[in-house]
């Protein structure tokens, strides 16, 4: 075989010299490269699957971050600085920059201003500056946003390093699903400041240098250290696939019902994958376009087996070929350079093509190749060029790529082998992108170069212009042979022009019958004007004729390949309406759907979208065509064909009468269809479209079909919240969606039952959080909603919310879509964690106890070290601990901050020999500074003093034993060396273990043992089964011939076992009210556990269904719970509600998480008591404010806890002169202004509790005075009683009857008492008692006093004034003694008068006594005359003598 010849060669010096030069140049290049990267600005390209990681650990309260980037991406992660819980995340979301920061108190979000788009592929500079809680974001040095980060932690703790562009395999901190960055980054600098210590990181520069010098500190994937030219390429630029594993991806192919794919390829590859989009992992669907044996084939799988279409035309000839595919529900077709292959699917085939994931072009990544092979497809990547990619009439190119690998902009491939550069017996091989190599047996494999011919003297070619859809004769003006071929006896018909490739947008016709070939014509045809180019009317501005001229000569045929350009003058075409996804649209009744180009668009390459104007031809029946809310008042300016500004359709018509709009309005999302019908209605919209010059002849009709809305839960998981902290509510916790995936509907949440122990907050203006009871799914997705814990120490919380769709349907159907759901919150308790508690080994008598040996921290929410407190419960025995030079005594405190600052020191006691080893320990309880209760008990710090130059070596380790078990003492746990020689010693106990005993193998107690017994493991420590975690015994070691003796503690570590089941302290009986609820308290259920490491507040109380009650957590009183923990009961978070029988016994379970016991719980219920007074009286203040009456005012009495049992109050029967209402168990009365003079107001209040009802009458009394009549004294006979009548005591009130007028005796009588009815004495009475004669004065003290009095206070409910009245009591002596000591003297025959007053003179109260004179015996010698009043009588003597 002859030599292989390259199309080009590189001459050079001999090989040894060449190697030396190459070595020198390499070293020089490395040095220059290092200097270049040290001094220049670093730029890196990220390709959508790239990421960079740099090891970085830091904790700082100030951060400075600078990033320069350019990208087309709307959504991408840019940077993450990650800790265990802290992080700083920079991302793009909808073209807007977001910075998410968490310093330990929950996430805060800082965003660039609205409307500032950063996905325009222009370089942008982002600067983040943080000082403690103050954060500032600056974009392009002019757009500034501010944020105050809530919480009390200001350090950003970075542990896991910094990630750029993606996260790789990092999963320790989940913050959401991100698209990786695609574009360029430069000047990425991360600076931190802490305590005047500044640390600067140039992330890109450091990563570049570390990738070779320190690869363990940096990781890079698919990074190029410059801004790749592909990020500057335009959308229409050709794409070159130049590497064996190359590929690029676009968004998912939207071709479920029908769709089109167009592209042009140029390659010499025999096989290769051109395009592929698969289905979901559970779906077999796929669409693939590949090259098989030099031919294009299309494969479509819809679930019933693949359809295969293959073109017979070879396309691997290094020339451009046009390929188009169309897939519908009815058929599939493949067209290659105008040759059509069509196939109708089987009748049993699925209608839809369900694709998922990315659309791959040129190949796939290696992880997907297995699936391609399983689907019978090529996994070999395509090598060549692709251009003019159009998916569903939409241009796809560099600006829409998601991921790329191994591509370059422009077509860099050239295929010289297609020009036949080798002799016929030689094989031509492509070399690189644009060269070749000929292989043959001969010495010369290449043909003589025809390019030695001056073809400008042979052939002249002129391009030509044709009208769109027109035709033109190809004449000598276009193709002229200049060479004198006639002199060589060559005829015109012998010069042949072969058509290498038909025109793409037209055809060549030769008017010659018969014709020898369809793919050629002669120069004679040109001279005879028989060659005609006919344009196909397409909108492409350029076409070309790919020809080869063949001239026969005596030396063989001369050939010349050339291309003629056909320029097309466009003609205006009528626009057409297309419906890419079918002529129907689904809309939820009562909502609107935005018209998009995926639903309807006008196709007219002649016109811009602002020119194409749609017209609604017929009114809609149950729908409306209207502007969307984002249209605003002033739509964008549009222009006509000649550049003049024209008003938009929106400016020309009322919003309520929308009939016209443009394609630009559709592209801008400004037009929507509102469907106002029901689920049984349908509608049709008929449109025409115009470009202002001609109108489309075809009408476009789209059917409007109602969609039954379904709201379904994507996620409703418990939210984990640390105690006294907050947590963001993310879409991983709470996410609901609708089946209206094409409508701009979102889920609205309205909280109808607030959480019990915290509140919901919403991020306002990216600066602060405010309480809220409404938010949307978009708020959750943008991390703008959080739960904040505020009070108590609960184990759970919950809130109930009503779901609705937004915008809310306006046709009355909103309530039909509403749902109510509960969101549960679980609290993460802050616990102390032992981070370091290692033995402290030291070599000098004094040592600082640092955090390396003693460190406790709180998790999950860190606290300051000053809040972690140690209490010394067992001081060191052979030394002392000091803080700041002062001794730490028993039960004294010190903090973790003291330890961190190096203030805590241990020193050997002065009595100890510093030349021998010593052992000591201290025992501490650890707790939070805000609590007195120890969270960690008995933490033992072991102190081991090992002098540097001592001949003694003490090897000891703590014995490890299980609770109640035993362990052998061995020489591995305890041995002594002196001068490097093991010693045989005797060990004597100086103190016995507190929680165990030393025994021999036969269980004989001992206090002394030897090295031999240790070696033979004859000595055992046996634990006493107590709940002690540690034990110790002091040991004195005596080694024969060695001094001094050693003394040290031998330590024991006990592994506690859970061997005590929990038990109840209190467990019922529980007393309830029938069908009522109350809190479950410690008096009902209180649990304990004897295991020392078991916390009683964490013990579980559970049941499998109580016989006559249910348990509820106060955060959600609708869902019964079957278990709770003791702290829930202690804190009053559990409600018990009676149901069923009044008394029953149930099995309950008490558990510590491992062991459990079963107990009996008795629950008893008593009947419900609900009492209220028959009448409640209250004053009515004229012209005063409204009156409010609480349950206490209404004298309500019940044995049910009204906090947990809803009491219903309703107003019945009145009022007459005002209004009464109930709010929050308070009765509110308002008197009407026009009610006139105040009068007695009454109404009835009904109380309902657990199906029990009672009533009370409410009486409102206006203020009126009491009137009292003139009083007469009470006359009473001595030692007897007198009835008090209305003449003695009578009061009147304009409102109240006599029974409501009460008398209270304020000064009782001194000679008797007041009695009412059968009572011997009384303190008060009513006017009704007086009226009925029930009130008496009873005289009790006889003697010389015959006058008494009683003073009473007269009262009426809410009278304007109360009266005090004194009633006189006159006592009549039991015997009346007349004044008749002197006889009445009268003259004989005469007369004399005698007055009653003189007779009763001296009788007490005689002046008011009702006394009359009455003649009992007539005189014997005269007559007596008495006046009518009986007060005076006259005696007349008869005149006879007598005395």
Short mmCIF file of N, CA, C and O in Angstrom, two decimals, residues 842 844-847 872 874-882 887-888 905-914 916-923 941-945 954 956 988-992 1032-1037 1045-1051:
data_model
loop_
_atom_site.label_atom_id
_atom_site.label_comp_id
_atom_site.label_asym_id
_atom_site.label_seq_id
_atom_site.Cartn_x
_atom_site.Cartn_y
_atom_site.Cartn_z
N UNK A 842 -2.72 16.16 80.21
CA UNK A 842 -1.85 17.33 80.32
C UNK A 842 -0.55 16.91 81.00
O UNK A 842 -0.47 15.87 81.68
N UNK A 844 1.71 19.38 82.61
CA UNK A 844 2.17 20.32 83.63
C UNK A 844 1.11 20.38 84.71
O UNK A 844 -0.06 20.04 84.46
N UNK A 845 1.47 20.82 85.92
CA UNK A 845 0.49 20.80 87.02
C UNK A 845 -0.72 21.70 86.77
O UNK A 845 -1.71 21.59 87.50
N UNK A 846 -0.63 22.60 85.84
CA UNK A 846 -1.74 23.51 85.55
C UNK A 846 -2.13 23.35 84.08
O UNK A 846 -1.26 23.29 83.21
N UNK A 847 -3.43 23.32 83.80
CA UNK A 847 -3.88 23.15 82.43
C UNK A 847 -5.18 23.93 82.23
O UNK A 847 -6.03 24.00 83.13
N UNK A 872 -21.11 22.56 89.02
CA UNK A 872 -20.12 21.59 89.49
C UNK A 872 -20.74 20.79 90.64
O UNK A 872 -20.85 21.27 91.77
N UNK A 874 -19.61 17.60 91.54
CA UNK A 874 -18.57 16.83 92.20
C UNK A 874 -17.24 17.45 91.82
O UNK A 874 -16.73 17.25 90.73
N UNK A 875 -16.66 18.28 92.69
CA UNK A 875 -15.39 18.92 92.36
C UNK A 875 -14.27 17.88 92.27
O UNK A 875 -14.38 16.76 92.78
N UNK A 876 -13.17 18.23 91.60
CA UNK A 876 -12.03 17.32 91.56
C UNK A 876 -11.52 17.04 92.98
O UNK A 876 -11.60 17.88 93.87
N UNK A 877 -11.00 15.83 93.18
CA UNK A 877 -10.57 15.40 94.51
C UNK A 877 -9.10 15.70 94.76
O UNK A 877 -8.69 15.99 95.89
N UNK A 878 -8.30 15.63 93.70
CA UNK A 878 -6.85 15.79 93.86
C UNK A 878 -6.34 17.10 93.28
O UNK A 878 -5.13 17.27 93.10
N UNK A 879 -7.24 17.97 92.99
CA UNK A 879 -6.87 19.27 92.46
C UNK A 879 -8.05 20.21 92.61
O UNK A 879 -9.01 19.93 93.31
N UNK A 880 -7.97 21.34 91.97
CA UNK A 880 -9.08 22.26 92.04
C UNK A 880 -9.29 22.92 90.68
O UNK A 880 -8.35 23.05 89.88
N UNK A 881 -10.57 23.29 90.44
CA UNK A 881 -10.92 24.02 89.22
C UNK A 881 -11.12 25.48 89.57
O UNK A 881 -11.70 25.82 90.62
N UNK A 882 -10.61 26.35 88.72
CA UNK A 882 -10.70 27.78 88.95
C UNK A 882 -11.26 28.47 87.72
O UNK A 882 -11.08 28.01 86.58
N UNK A 887 -11.60 29.89 92.89
CA UNK A 887 -11.95 28.48 92.94
C UNK A 887 -13.43 28.28 92.64
O UNK A 887 -14.28 29.04 93.09
N UNK A 888 -13.72 27.23 91.88
CA UNK A 888 -15.11 26.85 91.60
C UNK A 888 -15.48 25.79 92.63
O UNK A 888 -14.97 24.67 92.59
N UNK A 905 -9.53 26.68 84.59
CA UNK A 905 -8.21 26.05 84.75
C UNK A 905 -8.30 24.96 85.81
O UNK A 905 -9.02 25.10 86.81
N UNK A 906 -7.60 23.85 85.56
CA UNK A 906 -7.44 22.81 86.58
C UNK A 906 -5.99 22.80 87.04
O UNK A 906 -5.06 22.87 86.23
N UNK A 907 -5.82 22.70 88.36
CA UNK A 907 -4.47 22.67 88.95
C UNK A 907 -4.40 21.52 89.93
O UNK A 907 -5.33 21.28 90.70
N UNK A 908 -3.26 20.80 89.91
CA UNK A 908 -3.03 19.75 90.89
C UNK A 908 -2.91 20.37 92.28
O UNK A 908 -2.37 21.47 92.45
N UNK A 909 -3.41 19.62 93.26
CA UNK A 909 -3.26 20.05 94.64
C UNK A 909 -1.78 20.07 95.01
O UNK A 909 -0.98 19.26 94.53
N UNK A 910 -1.42 21.01 95.87
CA UNK A 910 -0.01 21.14 96.27
C UNK A 910 0.50 19.90 96.98
O UNK A 910 1.71 19.66 97.07
N UNK A 911 -0.41 19.10 97.53
CA UNK A 911 0.02 17.90 98.26
C UNK A 911 0.37 16.75 97.33
O UNK A 911 0.87 15.72 97.79
N UNK A 912 0.08 16.89 96.06
CA UNK A 912 0.33 15.81 95.13
C UNK A 912 1.74 15.88 94.58
O UNK A 912 2.28 16.97 94.34
N UNK A 913 2.32 14.72 94.38
CA UNK A 913 3.68 14.62 93.85
C UNK A 913 3.64 14.89 92.35
O UNK A 913 3.02 14.15 91.59
N UNK A 914 4.28 15.95 91.88
CA UNK A 914 4.20 16.28 90.45
C UNK A 914 5.03 15.36 89.56
O UNK A 914 4.99 15.49 88.34
N UNK A 916 4.80 11.97 89.48
CA UNK A 916 4.12 10.71 89.19
C UNK A 916 2.79 11.02 88.53
O UNK A 916 2.22 12.11 88.69
N UNK A 917 2.26 10.08 87.76
CA UNK A 917 0.97 10.33 87.11
C UNK A 917 -0.15 10.46 88.13
O UNK A 917 -0.12 9.85 89.21
N UNK A 918 -1.15 11.24 87.77
CA UNK A 918 -2.33 11.42 88.62
C UNK A 918 -3.58 11.33 87.74
O UNK A 918 -3.55 11.65 86.55
N UNK A 919 -4.65 10.92 88.39
CA UNK A 919 -5.95 10.88 87.72
C UNK A 919 -6.96 11.62 88.61
O UNK A 919 -6.94 11.49 89.83
N UNK A 920 -7.83 12.36 87.96
CA UNK A 920 -8.86 13.08 88.69
C UNK A 920 -10.07 13.25 87.75
O UNK A 920 -9.97 12.98 86.54
N UNK A 921 -11.17 13.67 88.31
CA UNK A 921 -12.33 13.94 87.45
C UNK A 921 -13.25 14.92 88.16
O UNK A 921 -13.23 15.05 89.39
N UNK A 922 -14.05 15.59 87.37
CA UNK A 922 -15.08 16.50 87.88
C UNK A 922 -16.40 16.11 87.22
O UNK A 922 -16.44 15.72 86.05
N UNK A 923 -17.48 16.22 87.99
CA UNK A 923 -18.81 15.88 87.49
C UNK A 923 -19.65 17.14 87.48
O UNK A 923 -19.67 17.90 88.46
N UNK A 941 -15.88 14.92 83.41
CA UNK A 941 -14.66 15.32 82.72
C UNK A 941 -13.47 14.64 83.39
O UNK A 941 -13.19 14.88 84.57
N UNK A 942 -12.78 13.79 82.66
CA UNK A 942 -11.64 13.03 83.18
C UNK A 942 -10.37 13.84 82.96
O UNK A 942 -10.12 14.36 81.86
N UNK A 943 -9.56 13.94 83.99
CA UNK A 943 -8.32 14.70 83.97
C UNK A 943 -7.14 13.75 84.18
O UNK A 943 -7.07 13.07 85.22
N UNK A 944 -6.25 13.67 83.21
CA UNK A 944 -5.11 12.75 83.28
C UNK A 944 -3.81 13.54 83.22
O UNK A 944 -3.48 14.14 82.20
N UNK A 945 -3.09 13.50 84.35
CA UNK A 945 -1.80 14.18 84.42
C UNK A 945 -0.69 13.18 84.12
O UNK A 945 -0.56 12.16 84.79
N UNK A 954 1.27 5.12 83.75
CA UNK A 954 0.00 4.55 84.20
C UNK A 954 -0.93 4.44 83.00
O UNK A 954 -1.28 5.46 82.39
N UNK A 956 -4.53 3.40 82.12
CA UNK A 956 -5.84 3.09 82.69
C UNK A 956 -6.93 3.58 81.74
O UNK A 956 -6.75 4.58 81.05
N UNK A 988 -5.08 -1.75 96.21
CA UNK A 988 -5.94 -1.75 97.39
C UNK A 988 -6.94 -0.61 97.28
O UNK A 988 -6.57 0.53 96.93
N UNK A 989 -8.22 -0.91 97.57
CA UNK A 989 -9.25 0.11 97.48
C UNK A 989 -9.14 1.06 98.66
O UNK A 989 -9.19 0.66 99.82
N UNK A 990 -8.99 2.33 98.36
CA UNK A 990 -9.02 3.35 99.40
C UNK A 990 -10.45 3.84 99.62
O UNK A 990 -10.76 4.38 100.69
N UNK A 991 -11.30 3.69 98.64
CA UNK A 991 -12.73 3.97 98.78
C UNK A 991 -13.48 2.99 97.89
O UNK A 991 -13.00 2.60 96.83
N UNK A 992 -14.65 2.61 98.36
CA UNK A 992 -15.41 1.61 97.63
C UNK A 992 -16.28 2.28 96.57
O UNK A 992 -16.68 3.45 96.72
N UNK A 1032 -16.98 5.25 90.57
CA UNK A 1032 -15.53 5.40 90.74
C UNK A 1032 -15.11 4.81 92.06
O UNK A 1032 -15.91 4.70 93.01
N UNK A 1033 -13.86 4.39 92.15
CA UNK A 1033 -13.27 3.87 93.39
C UNK A 1033 -11.82 4.32 93.42
O UNK A 1033 -11.13 4.31 92.38
N UNK A 1034 -11.37 4.78 94.56
CA UNK A 1034 -9.98 5.19 94.71
C UNK A 1034 -9.12 3.96 94.96
O UNK A 1034 -9.45 3.11 95.80
N UNK A 1035 -8.02 3.89 94.23
CA UNK A 1035 -7.13 2.73 94.29
C UNK A 1035 -5.73 3.19 94.71
O UNK A 1035 -5.21 4.17 94.17
N UNK A 1036 -5.16 2.46 95.69
CA UNK A 1036 -3.76 2.69 96.08
C UNK A 1036 -2.93 1.56 95.48
O UNK A 1036 -3.24 0.38 95.65
N UNK A 1037 -1.88 1.94 94.77
CA UNK A 1037 -1.04 0.96 94.07
C UNK A 1037 0.31 0.89 94.78
O UNK A 1037 0.99 1.92 94.92
N UNK A 1045 4.04 5.21 96.48
CA UNK A 1045 2.81 4.55 96.09
C UNK A 1045 1.96 5.52 95.25
O UNK A 1045 1.99 6.73 95.44
N UNK A 1046 1.21 4.93 94.35
CA UNK A 1046 0.32 5.73 93.51
C UNK A 1046 -1.11 5.61 94.04
O UNK A 1046 -1.54 4.56 94.51
N UNK A 1047 -1.84 6.71 93.92
CA UNK A 1047 -3.25 6.70 94.29
C UNK A 1047 -4.04 7.44 93.22
O UNK A 1047 -3.70 8.58 92.87
N UNK A 1048 -5.07 6.81 92.73
CA UNK A 1048 -5.85 7.44 91.65
C UNK A 1048 -7.24 6.81 91.63
O UNK A 1048 -7.46 5.71 92.18
N UNK A 1049 -8.22 7.46 91.03
CA UNK A 1049 -9.57 6.88 90.92
C UNK A 1049 -9.64 5.95 89.70
O UNK A 1049 -9.14 6.28 88.63
N UNK A 1050 -10.23 4.80 89.93
CA UNK A 1050 -10.54 3.89 88.84
C UNK A 1050 -11.99 4.15 88.45
O UNK A 1050 -12.91 3.98 89.25
N UNK A 1051 -12.21 4.57 87.18
CA UNK A 1051 -13.52 5.04 86.74
C UNK A 1051 -14.32 3.93 86.08
O UNK A 1051 -13.78 3.02 85.47
#
